[in-house]
């Protein structure tokens, strides 16, 4: 079993929203992703998808997108992104998912010795930019949810923990945040995140920090090619 990651698939949903308005490299991007996926990923592998999966507004409108992902090889673990408005209650969502697809929402799941957990995350305050009152509330709530998820991961007692976030937990300057403090407290092995596109990719932190590996996996940052984060 190997573990791959690719986020921000931005599938069209009911609106048939084209992505090439963001650049020609997005033209038929899911066809590129699918070809690369089938070339390297097997049914025995796991694929992490940390958010912004479909532009659909309702769960019923996301069905075709979820089934398209479900038709690709491997077991998929989904996390909610800030554009996943279709994401309904966990009971409703899990009832319609293909059998090889699971969702993570403030909880954790274990496969062998590998445990996967996570939450959406949010913008964090910096020396240059404070948060609005509303953003501060969401930020604090997401920190609480991350701790809940990490607590669940600890209970599963795996030897290798991967955290999925949608929003970046830090920027390229490497300055720590309350998110990275929590990740260090629980001594996780790695973090994958998305959300950043285009010029925003430049502010992503990638590499090892305080013993934790951070990886940006938004699909355009990966040239629409799922990246292997654990090879076995």
PDB file of C-alpha atoms in Angstrom:
ATOM      1  CA  UNK A   1       0.000   0.000   0.000  1.00  0.00           C
ATOM      2  CA  UNK A   2       1.269   3.428  -1.008  1.00  0.00           C
ATOM      3  CA  UNK A   3      -0.364   6.746  -0.146  1.00  0.00           C
ATOM      4  CA  UNK A   4      -0.871   9.541  -2.676  1.00  0.00           C
ATOM      5  CA  UNK A   5      -2.338  13.019  -2.383  1.00  0.00           C
ATOM      6  CA  UNK A   6      -3.954  15.546  -4.699  1.00  0.00           C
ATOM      7  CA  UNK A   7      -6.383  18.288  -3.714  1.00  0.00           C
ATOM      8  CA  UNK A   8      -8.529  21.026  -5.198  1.00  0.00           C
ATOM      9  CA  UNK A   9      -9.935  18.930  -8.019  1.00  0.00           C
ATOM     10  CA  UNK A  10     -12.612  21.597  -8.588  1.00  0.00           C
ATOM     11  CA  UNK A  11     -14.881  19.307 -10.574  1.00  0.00           C
ATOM     12  CA  UNK A  12     -17.770  21.069 -12.315  1.00  0.00           C
ATOM     13  CA  UNK A  13     -20.781  19.919 -10.328  1.00  0.00           C
ATOM     14  CA  UNK A  14     -24.215  20.743 -11.658  1.00  0.00           C
ATOM     15  CA  UNK A  15     -23.040  24.064 -13.046  1.00  0.00           C
ATOM     16  CA  UNK A  16     -20.570  22.586 -15.534  1.00  0.00           C
ATOM     17  CA  UNK A  17     -18.132  25.291 -14.459  1.00  0.00           C
ATOM     18  CA  UNK A  18     -15.057  25.374 -16.737  1.00  0.00           C
ATOM     19  CA  UNK A  19     -11.681  25.795 -15.059  1.00  0.00           C
ATOM     20  CA  UNK A  20      -9.728  26.961 -18.106  1.00  0.00           C
ATOM     21  CA  UNK A  21     -10.790  30.519 -17.262  1.00  0.00           C
ATOM     22  CA  UNK A  22      -7.935  30.286 -14.728  1.00  0.00           C
ATOM     23  CA  UNK A  23      -5.412  29.435 -17.449  1.00  0.00           C
ATOM     24  CA  UNK A  24      -5.006  27.087 -20.371  1.00  0.00           C
ATOM     25  CA  UNK A  25      -3.221  24.558 -18.161  1.00  0.00           C
ATOM     26  CA  UNK A  26      -6.624  23.858 -16.546  1.00  0.00           C
ATOM     27  CA  UNK A  27      -8.156  22.762 -19.881  1.00  0.00           C
ATOM     28  CA  UNK A  28      -9.674  19.276 -19.383  1.00  0.00           C
ATOM     29  CA  UNK A  29      -7.707  19.071 -16.165  1.00  0.00           C
ATOM     30  CA  UNK A  30      -9.615  16.101 -14.747  1.00  0.00           C
ATOM     31  CA  UNK A  31      -8.753  14.073 -17.847  1.00  0.00           C
ATOM     32  CA  UNK A  32      -5.081  14.803 -17.132  1.00  0.00           C
ATOM     33  CA  UNK A  33      -5.497  13.931 -13.464  1.00  0.00           C
ATOM     34  CA  UNK A  34      -7.319  10.698 -14.320  1.00  0.00           C
ATOM     35  CA  UNK A  35      -4.656   9.582 -16.798  1.00  0.00           C
ATOM     36  CA  UNK A  36      -1.852  10.266 -14.329  1.00  0.00           C
ATOM     37  CA  UNK A  37      -3.849   8.625 -11.532  1.00  0.00           C
ATOM     38  CA  UNK A  38      -4.431   5.397 -13.479  1.00  0.00           C
ATOM     39  CA  UNK A  39      -0.796   5.292 -14.515  1.00  0.00           C
ATOM     40  CA  UNK A  40       0.567   5.094 -10.964  1.00  0.00           C
ATOM     41  CA  UNK A  41      -2.189   4.279  -8.458  1.00  0.00           C
ATOM     42  CA  UNK A  42      -3.544   0.769  -7.814  1.00  0.00           C
ATOM     43  CA  UNK A  43      -6.609  -0.523  -5.992  1.00  0.00           C
ATOM     44  CA  UNK A  44      -4.422  -1.256  -2.961  1.00  0.00           C
ATOM     45  CA  UNK A  45      -3.330   2.384  -2.581  1.00  0.00           C
ATOM     46  CA  UNK A  46      -4.841   5.287  -0.644  1.00  0.00           C
ATOM     47  CA  UNK A  47      -5.433   8.756  -2.118  1.00  0.00           C
ATOM     48  CA  UNK A  48      -5.892  11.835   0.076  1.00  0.00           C
ATOM     49  CA  UNK A  49      -8.055  14.638  -1.347  1.00  0.00           C
ATOM     50  CA  UNK A  50      -7.912  17.640   1.010  1.00  0.00           C
ATOM     51  CA  UNK A  51     -10.811  19.756  -0.115  1.00  0.00           C
ATOM     52  CA  UNK A  52     -12.371  21.817  -2.887  1.00  0.00           C
ATOM     53  CA  UNK A  53     -13.598  18.719  -4.626  1.00  0.00           C
ATOM     54  CA  UNK A  54     -16.657  19.979  -6.530  1.00  0.00           C
ATOM     55  CA  UNK A  55     -18.292  23.295  -7.413  1.00  0.00           C
ATOM     56  CA  UNK A  56     -21.721  21.756  -6.768  1.00  0.00           C
ATOM     57  CA  UNK A  57     -24.016  23.573  -4.359  1.00  0.00           C
ATOM     58  CA  UNK A  58     -26.114  20.558  -3.306  1.00  0.00           C
ATOM     59  CA  UNK A  59     -25.114  16.988  -2.485  1.00  0.00           C
ATOM     60  CA  UNK A  60     -27.286  15.635  -5.306  1.00  0.00           C
ATOM     61  CA  UNK A  61     -25.455  17.893  -7.758  1.00  0.00           C
ATOM     62  CA  UNK A  62     -22.083  16.524  -6.629  1.00  0.00           C
ATOM     63  CA  UNK A  63     -23.041  12.895  -7.295  1.00  0.00           C
ATOM     64  CA  UNK A  64     -21.478  12.699 -10.775  1.00  0.00           C
ATOM     65  CA  UNK A  65     -18.229  14.209  -9.507  1.00  0.00           C
ATOM     66  CA  UNK A  66     -18.049  11.845  -6.521  1.00  0.00           C
ATOM     67  CA  UNK A  67     -18.762   8.858  -8.747  1.00  0.00           C
ATOM     68  CA  UNK A  68     -16.082   9.976 -11.233  1.00  0.00           C
ATOM     69  CA  UNK A  69     -13.521  10.047  -8.424  1.00  0.00           C
ATOM     70  CA  UNK A  70     -14.888   6.783  -7.035  1.00  0.00           C
ATOM     71  CA  UNK A  71     -14.328   5.129 -10.413  1.00  0.00           C
ATOM     72  CA  UNK A  72     -10.599   5.706 -10.179  1.00  0.00           C
ATOM     73  CA  UNK A  73      -8.342   3.122  -8.488  1.00  0.00           C
ATOM     74  CA  UNK A  74      -7.626   3.153  -4.785  1.00  0.00           C
ATOM     75  CA  UNK A  75      -9.307   4.077  -1.521  1.00  0.00           C
ATOM     76  CA  UNK A  76     -10.046   7.805  -1.328  1.00  0.00           C
ATOM     77  CA  UNK A  77     -10.130   9.931   1.824  1.00  0.00           C
ATOM     78  CA  UNK A  78     -11.970  13.234   1.383  1.00  0.00           C
ATOM     79  CA  UNK A  79     -11.740  16.426   3.427  1.00  0.00           C
ATOM     80  CA  UNK A  80     -14.005  19.448   3.091  1.00  0.00           C
ATOM     81  CA  UNK A  81     -12.662  22.616   1.472  1.00  0.00           C
ATOM     82  CA  UNK A  82     -13.996  26.156   1.623  1.00  0.00           C
ATOM     83  CA  UNK A  83     -15.767  25.751  -1.756  1.00  0.00           C
ATOM     84  CA  UNK A  84     -17.430  22.416  -0.955  1.00  0.00           C
ATOM     85  CA  UNK A  85     -20.870  23.889  -0.308  1.00  0.00           C
ATOM     86  CA  UNK A  86     -22.468  20.568  -1.293  1.00  0.00           C
ATOM     87  CA  UNK A  87     -20.898  18.864   1.743  1.00  0.00           C
ATOM     88  CA  UNK A  88     -23.910  17.821   3.803  1.00  0.00           C
ATOM     89  CA  UNK A  89     -24.285  16.074   7.156  1.00  0.00           C
ATOM     90  CA  UNK A  90     -21.930  13.135   7.593  1.00  0.00           C
ATOM     91  CA  UNK A  91     -24.852  10.719   7.726  1.00  0.00           C
ATOM     92  CA  UNK A  92     -26.235  11.887   4.383  1.00  0.00           C
ATOM     93  CA  UNK A  93     -22.810  12.149   2.798  1.00  0.00           C
ATOM     94  CA  UNK A  94     -21.611   8.720   3.847  1.00  0.00           C
ATOM     95  CA  UNK A  95     -24.873   7.199   2.635  1.00  0.00           C
ATOM     96  CA  UNK A  96     -24.213   8.203  -0.986  1.00  0.00           C
ATOM     97  CA  UNK A  97     -20.462   7.762  -1.256  1.00  0.00           C
ATOM     98  CA  UNK A  98     -19.003   4.977  -3.391  1.00  0.00           C
ATOM     99  CA  UNK A  99     -17.728   2.091  -1.213  1.00  0.00           C
ATOM    100  CA  UNK A 100     -14.074   2.976  -1.818  1.00  0.00           C
ATOM    101  CA  UNK A 101     -14.485   6.538  -0.538  1.00  0.00           C
ATOM    102  CA  UNK A 102     -14.410   7.868   3.029  1.00  0.00           C
ATOM    103  CA  UNK A 103     -14.707  11.325   4.570  1.00  0.00           C
ATOM    104  CA  UNK A 104     -12.668  12.808   7.392  1.00  0.00           C
ATOM    105  CA  UNK A 105     -14.274  15.560   9.435  1.00  0.00           C
ATOM    106  CA  UNK A 106     -12.693  16.304  12.803  1.00  0.00           C
ATOM    107  CA  UNK A 107     -12.054  12.587  13.259  1.00  0.00           C
ATOM    108  CA  UNK A 108      -9.571   9.918  12.155  1.00  0.00           C
ATOM    109  CA  UNK A 109      -9.329   6.629  10.277  1.00  0.00           C
ATOM    110  CA  UNK A 110      -6.688   3.912  10.415  1.00  0.00           C
ATOM    111  CA  UNK A 111      -5.313   1.605   7.717  1.00  0.00           C
ATOM    112  CA  UNK A 112      -2.668  -0.750   9.062  1.00  0.00           C
ATOM    113  CA  UNK A 113      -0.181   1.340  11.010  1.00  0.00           C
ATOM    114  CA  UNK A 114      -1.178   4.519   9.177  1.00  0.00           C
ATOM    115  CA  UNK A 115      -3.672   6.949  10.709  1.00  0.00           C
ATOM    116  CA  UNK A 116      -5.234   9.831   8.795  1.00  0.00           C
ATOM    117  CA  UNK A 117      -7.045  12.759  10.382  1.00  0.00           C
ATOM    118  CA  UNK A 118      -7.747  16.436   9.788  1.00  0.00           C
ATOM    119  CA  UNK A 119     -10.028  19.411   9.491  1.00  0.00           C
ATOM    120  CA  UNK A 120     -10.533  22.249   7.024  1.00  0.00           C
ATOM    121  CA  UNK A 121      -8.375  24.858   8.783  1.00  0.00           C
ATOM    122  CA  UNK A 122      -8.698  28.592   8.182  1.00  0.00           C
ATOM    123  CA  UNK A 123      -6.756  31.808   7.726  1.00  0.00           C
ATOM    124  CA  UNK A 124      -4.438  32.571  10.636  1.00  0.00           C
ATOM    125  CA  UNK A 125      -3.257  35.938  12.000  1.00  0.00           C
ATOM    126  CA  UNK A 126       0.174  37.233  10.977  1.00  0.00           C
ATOM    127  CA  UNK A 127       2.336  40.171  12.003  1.00  0.00           C
ATOM    128  CA  UNK A 128       1.160  41.944   8.844  1.00  0.00           C
ATOM    129  CA  UNK A 129      -2.531  41.051   8.978  1.00  0.00           C
ATOM    130  CA  UNK A 130      -4.877  40.598  11.928  1.00  0.00           C
ATOM    131  CA  UNK A 131      -8.088  38.626  11.541  1.00  0.00           C
ATOM    132  CA  UNK A 132     -11.536  40.126  11.468  1.00  0.00           C
ATOM    133  CA  UNK A 133     -13.813  39.291  14.367  1.00  0.00           C
ATOM    134  CA  UNK A 134     -15.651  36.697  12.270  1.00  0.00           C
ATOM    135  CA  UNK A 135     -12.455  35.122  10.933  1.00  0.00           C
ATOM    136  CA  UNK A 136     -11.098  34.950  14.472  1.00  0.00           C
ATOM    137  CA  UNK A 137     -14.136  32.901  15.522  1.00  0.00           C
ATOM    138  CA  UNK A 138     -13.719  30.464  12.632  1.00  0.00           C
ATOM    139  CA  UNK A 139      -9.955  30.247  13.242  1.00  0.00           C
ATOM    140  CA  UNK A 140     -10.472  29.349  16.916  1.00  0.00           C
ATOM    141  CA  UNK A 141     -13.149  26.827  16.007  1.00  0.00           C
ATOM    142  CA  UNK A 142     -10.876  25.128  13.472  1.00  0.00           C
ATOM    143  CA  UNK A 143      -8.084  24.890  16.047  1.00  0.00           C
ATOM    144  CA  UNK A 144     -10.521  23.128  18.357  1.00  0.00           C
ATOM    145  CA  UNK A 145     -11.568  20.789  15.567  1.00  0.00           C
ATOM    146  CA  UNK A 146      -7.964  19.993  14.715  1.00  0.00           C
ATOM    147  CA  UNK A 147      -7.338  19.023  18.336  1.00  0.00           C
ATOM    148  CA  UNK A 148     -10.460  16.829  18.284  1.00  0.00           C
ATOM    149  CA  UNK A 149      -9.174  15.078  15.181  1.00  0.00           C
ATOM    150  CA  UNK A 150      -5.695  14.617  16.623  1.00  0.00           C
ATOM    151  CA  UNK A 151      -7.208  13.190  19.817  1.00  0.00           C
ATOM    152  CA  UNK A 152      -9.105  10.661  17.723  1.00  0.00           C
ATOM    153  CA  UNK A 153      -5.929   9.783  15.835  1.00  0.00           C
ATOM    154  CA  UNK A 154      -4.094   9.218  19.121  1.00  0.00           C
ATOM    155  CA  UNK A 155      -6.828   6.829  20.283  1.00  0.00           C
ATOM    156  CA  UNK A 156      -6.339   4.742  17.153  1.00  0.00           C
ATOM    157  CA  UNK A 157      -2.725   4.213  18.243  1.00  0.00           C
ATOM    158  CA  UNK A 158      -1.086   4.009  14.823  1.00  0.00           C
ATOM    159  CA  UNK A 159       2.650   4.495  14.451  1.00  0.00           C
ATOM    160  CA  UNK A 160       2.386   6.932  11.510  1.00  0.00           C
ATOM    161  CA  UNK A 161       0.019   9.925  11.464  1.00  0.00           C
ATOM    162  CA  UNK A 162      -0.823  12.055   8.431  1.00  0.00           C
ATOM    163  CA  UNK A 163      -2.906  15.209   8.833  1.00  0.00           C
ATOM    164  CA  UNK A 164      -5.026  16.671   6.053  1.00  0.00           C
ATOM    165  CA  UNK A 165      -5.865  20.366   6.078  1.00  0.00           C
ATOM    166  CA  UNK A 166      -7.399  22.414   3.310  1.00  0.00           C
ATOM    167  CA  UNK A 167      -5.954  25.781   4.290  1.00  0.00           C
ATOM    168  CA  UNK A 168      -2.172  26.098   4.720  1.00  0.00           C
ATOM    169  CA  UNK A 169      -1.096  25.858   8.377  1.00  0.00           C
ATOM    170  CA  UNK A 170       1.875  28.184   7.769  1.00  0.00           C
ATOM    171  CA  UNK A 171       3.525  30.152   4.970  1.00  0.00           C
ATOM    172  CA  UNK A 172       6.862  29.985   3.176  1.00  0.00           C
ATOM    173  CA  UNK A 173       8.553  32.172   5.813  1.00  0.00           C
ATOM    174  CA  UNK A 174       8.348  29.161   8.129  1.00  0.00           C
ATOM    175  CA  UNK A 175       6.996  31.202  11.038  1.00  0.00           C
ATOM    176  CA  UNK A 176       5.010  28.965  13.355  1.00  0.00           C
ATOM    177  CA  UNK A 177       1.285  29.324  13.936  1.00  0.00           C
ATOM    178  CA  UNK A 178      -1.198  27.909  16.409  1.00  0.00           C
ATOM    179  CA  UNK A 179      -1.833  25.170  13.833  1.00  0.00           C
ATOM    180  CA  UNK A 180       1.831  24.139  13.667  1.00  0.00           C
ATOM    181  CA  UNK A 181       2.035  24.280  17.472  1.00  0.00           C
ATOM    182  CA  UNK A 182      -0.765  21.715  17.694  1.00  0.00           C
ATOM    183  CA  UNK A 183       0.793  19.496  15.044  1.00  0.00           C
ATOM    184  CA  UNK A 184       4.071  19.528  16.953  1.00  0.00           C
ATOM    185  CA  UNK A 185       2.308  18.815  20.259  1.00  0.00           C
ATOM    186  CA  UNK A 186       0.886  15.612  18.787  1.00  0.00           C
ATOM    187  CA  UNK A 187       4.139  14.723  16.964  1.00  0.00           C
ATOM    188  CA  UNK A 188       2.521  13.891  13.621  1.00  0.00           C
ATOM    189  CA  UNK A 189       4.687  12.705  10.740  1.00  0.00           C
ATOM    190  CA  UNK A 190       3.348  14.781   7.861  1.00  0.00           C
ATOM    191  CA  UNK A 191       0.754  17.316   6.753  1.00  0.00           C
ATOM    192  CA  UNK A 192      -0.785  17.759   3.316  1.00  0.00           C
ATOM    193  CA  UNK A 193      -2.826  20.814   2.384  1.00  0.00           C
ATOM    194  CA  UNK A 194      -4.220  22.645  -0.636  1.00  0.00           C
ATOM    195  CA  UNK A 195      -6.146  25.884  -1.236  1.00  0.00           C
ATOM    196  CA  UNK A 196      -3.252  27.771  -2.858  1.00  0.00           C
ATOM    197  CA  UNK A 197      -3.248  28.279  -6.631  1.00  0.00           C
ATOM    198  CA  UNK A 198      -1.396  30.272  -9.261  1.00  0.00           C
ATOM    199  CA  UNK A 199       0.820  32.944  -7.756  1.00  0.00           C
ATOM    200  CA  UNK A 200      -0.325  31.821  -4.311  1.00  0.00           C
ATOM    201  CA  UNK A 201       1.721  28.656  -4.695  1.00  0.00           C
ATOM    202  CA  UNK A 202       4.814  30.772  -4.038  1.00  0.00           C
ATOM    203  CA  UNK A 203       3.800  31.403  -0.428  1.00  0.00           C
ATOM    204  CA  UNK A 204       3.467  27.691   0.366  1.00  0.00           C
ATOM    205  CA  UNK A 205       5.775  26.082   2.901  1.00  0.00           C
ATOM    206  CA  UNK A 206       7.118  22.728   1.782  1.00  0.00           C
ATOM    207  CA  UNK A 207       9.693  20.621   3.548  1.00  0.00           C
ATOM    208  CA  UNK A 208      10.589  19.475   7.046  1.00  0.00           C
ATOM    209  CA  UNK A 209       9.920  21.767   9.990  1.00  0.00           C
ATOM    210  CA  UNK A 210      10.353  20.616  13.592  1.00  0.00           C
ATOM    211  CA  UNK A 211      10.343  17.021  12.391  1.00  0.00           C
ATOM    212  CA  UNK A 212       7.082  17.324  10.437  1.00  0.00           C
ATOM    213  CA  UNK A 213       6.900  17.169   6.641  1.00  0.00           C
ATOM    214  CA  UNK A 214       4.615  19.733   4.989  1.00  0.00           C
ATOM    215  CA  UNK A 215       3.406  19.318   1.414  1.00  0.00           C
ATOM    216  CA  UNK A 216       1.223  21.509  -0.799  1.00  0.00           C
ATOM    217  CA  UNK A 217      -0.929  19.198  -2.929  1.00  0.00           C
ATOM    218  CA  UNK A 218      -3.380  21.468  -4.772  1.00  0.00           C
ATOM    219  CA  UNK A 219      -3.646  19.889  -8.205  1.00  0.00           C
ATOM    220  CA  UNK A 220      -2.120  22.724 -10.243  1.00  0.00           C
ATOM    221  CA  UNK A 221       0.845  22.858  -7.851  1.00  0.00           C
ATOM    222  CA  UNK A 222       1.396  19.184  -8.748  1.00  0.00           C
ATOM    223  CA  UNK A 223       0.926  19.689 -12.501  1.00  0.00           C
ATOM    224  CA  UNK A 224      -2.297  17.638 -12.104  1.00  0.00           C
ATOM    225  CA  UNK A 225      -0.318  14.541 -11.133  1.00  0.00           C
ATOM    226  CA  UNK A 226      -1.001  12.843  -7.752  1.00  0.00           C
ATOM    227  CA  UNK A 227       2.102  12.806  -5.570  1.00  0.00           C
ATOM    228  CA  UNK A 228       3.241   9.801  -3.549  1.00  0.00           C
ATOM    229  CA  UNK A 229       3.728  10.772   0.103  1.00  0.00           C
ATOM    230  CA  UNK A 230       4.201   7.278   1.554  1.00  0.00           C
ATOM    231  CA  UNK A 231       5.770   4.473  -0.475  1.00  0.00           C
ATOM    232  CA  UNK A 232       5.578   0.865   0.703  1.00  0.00           C
TER     233      UNK A 232
END
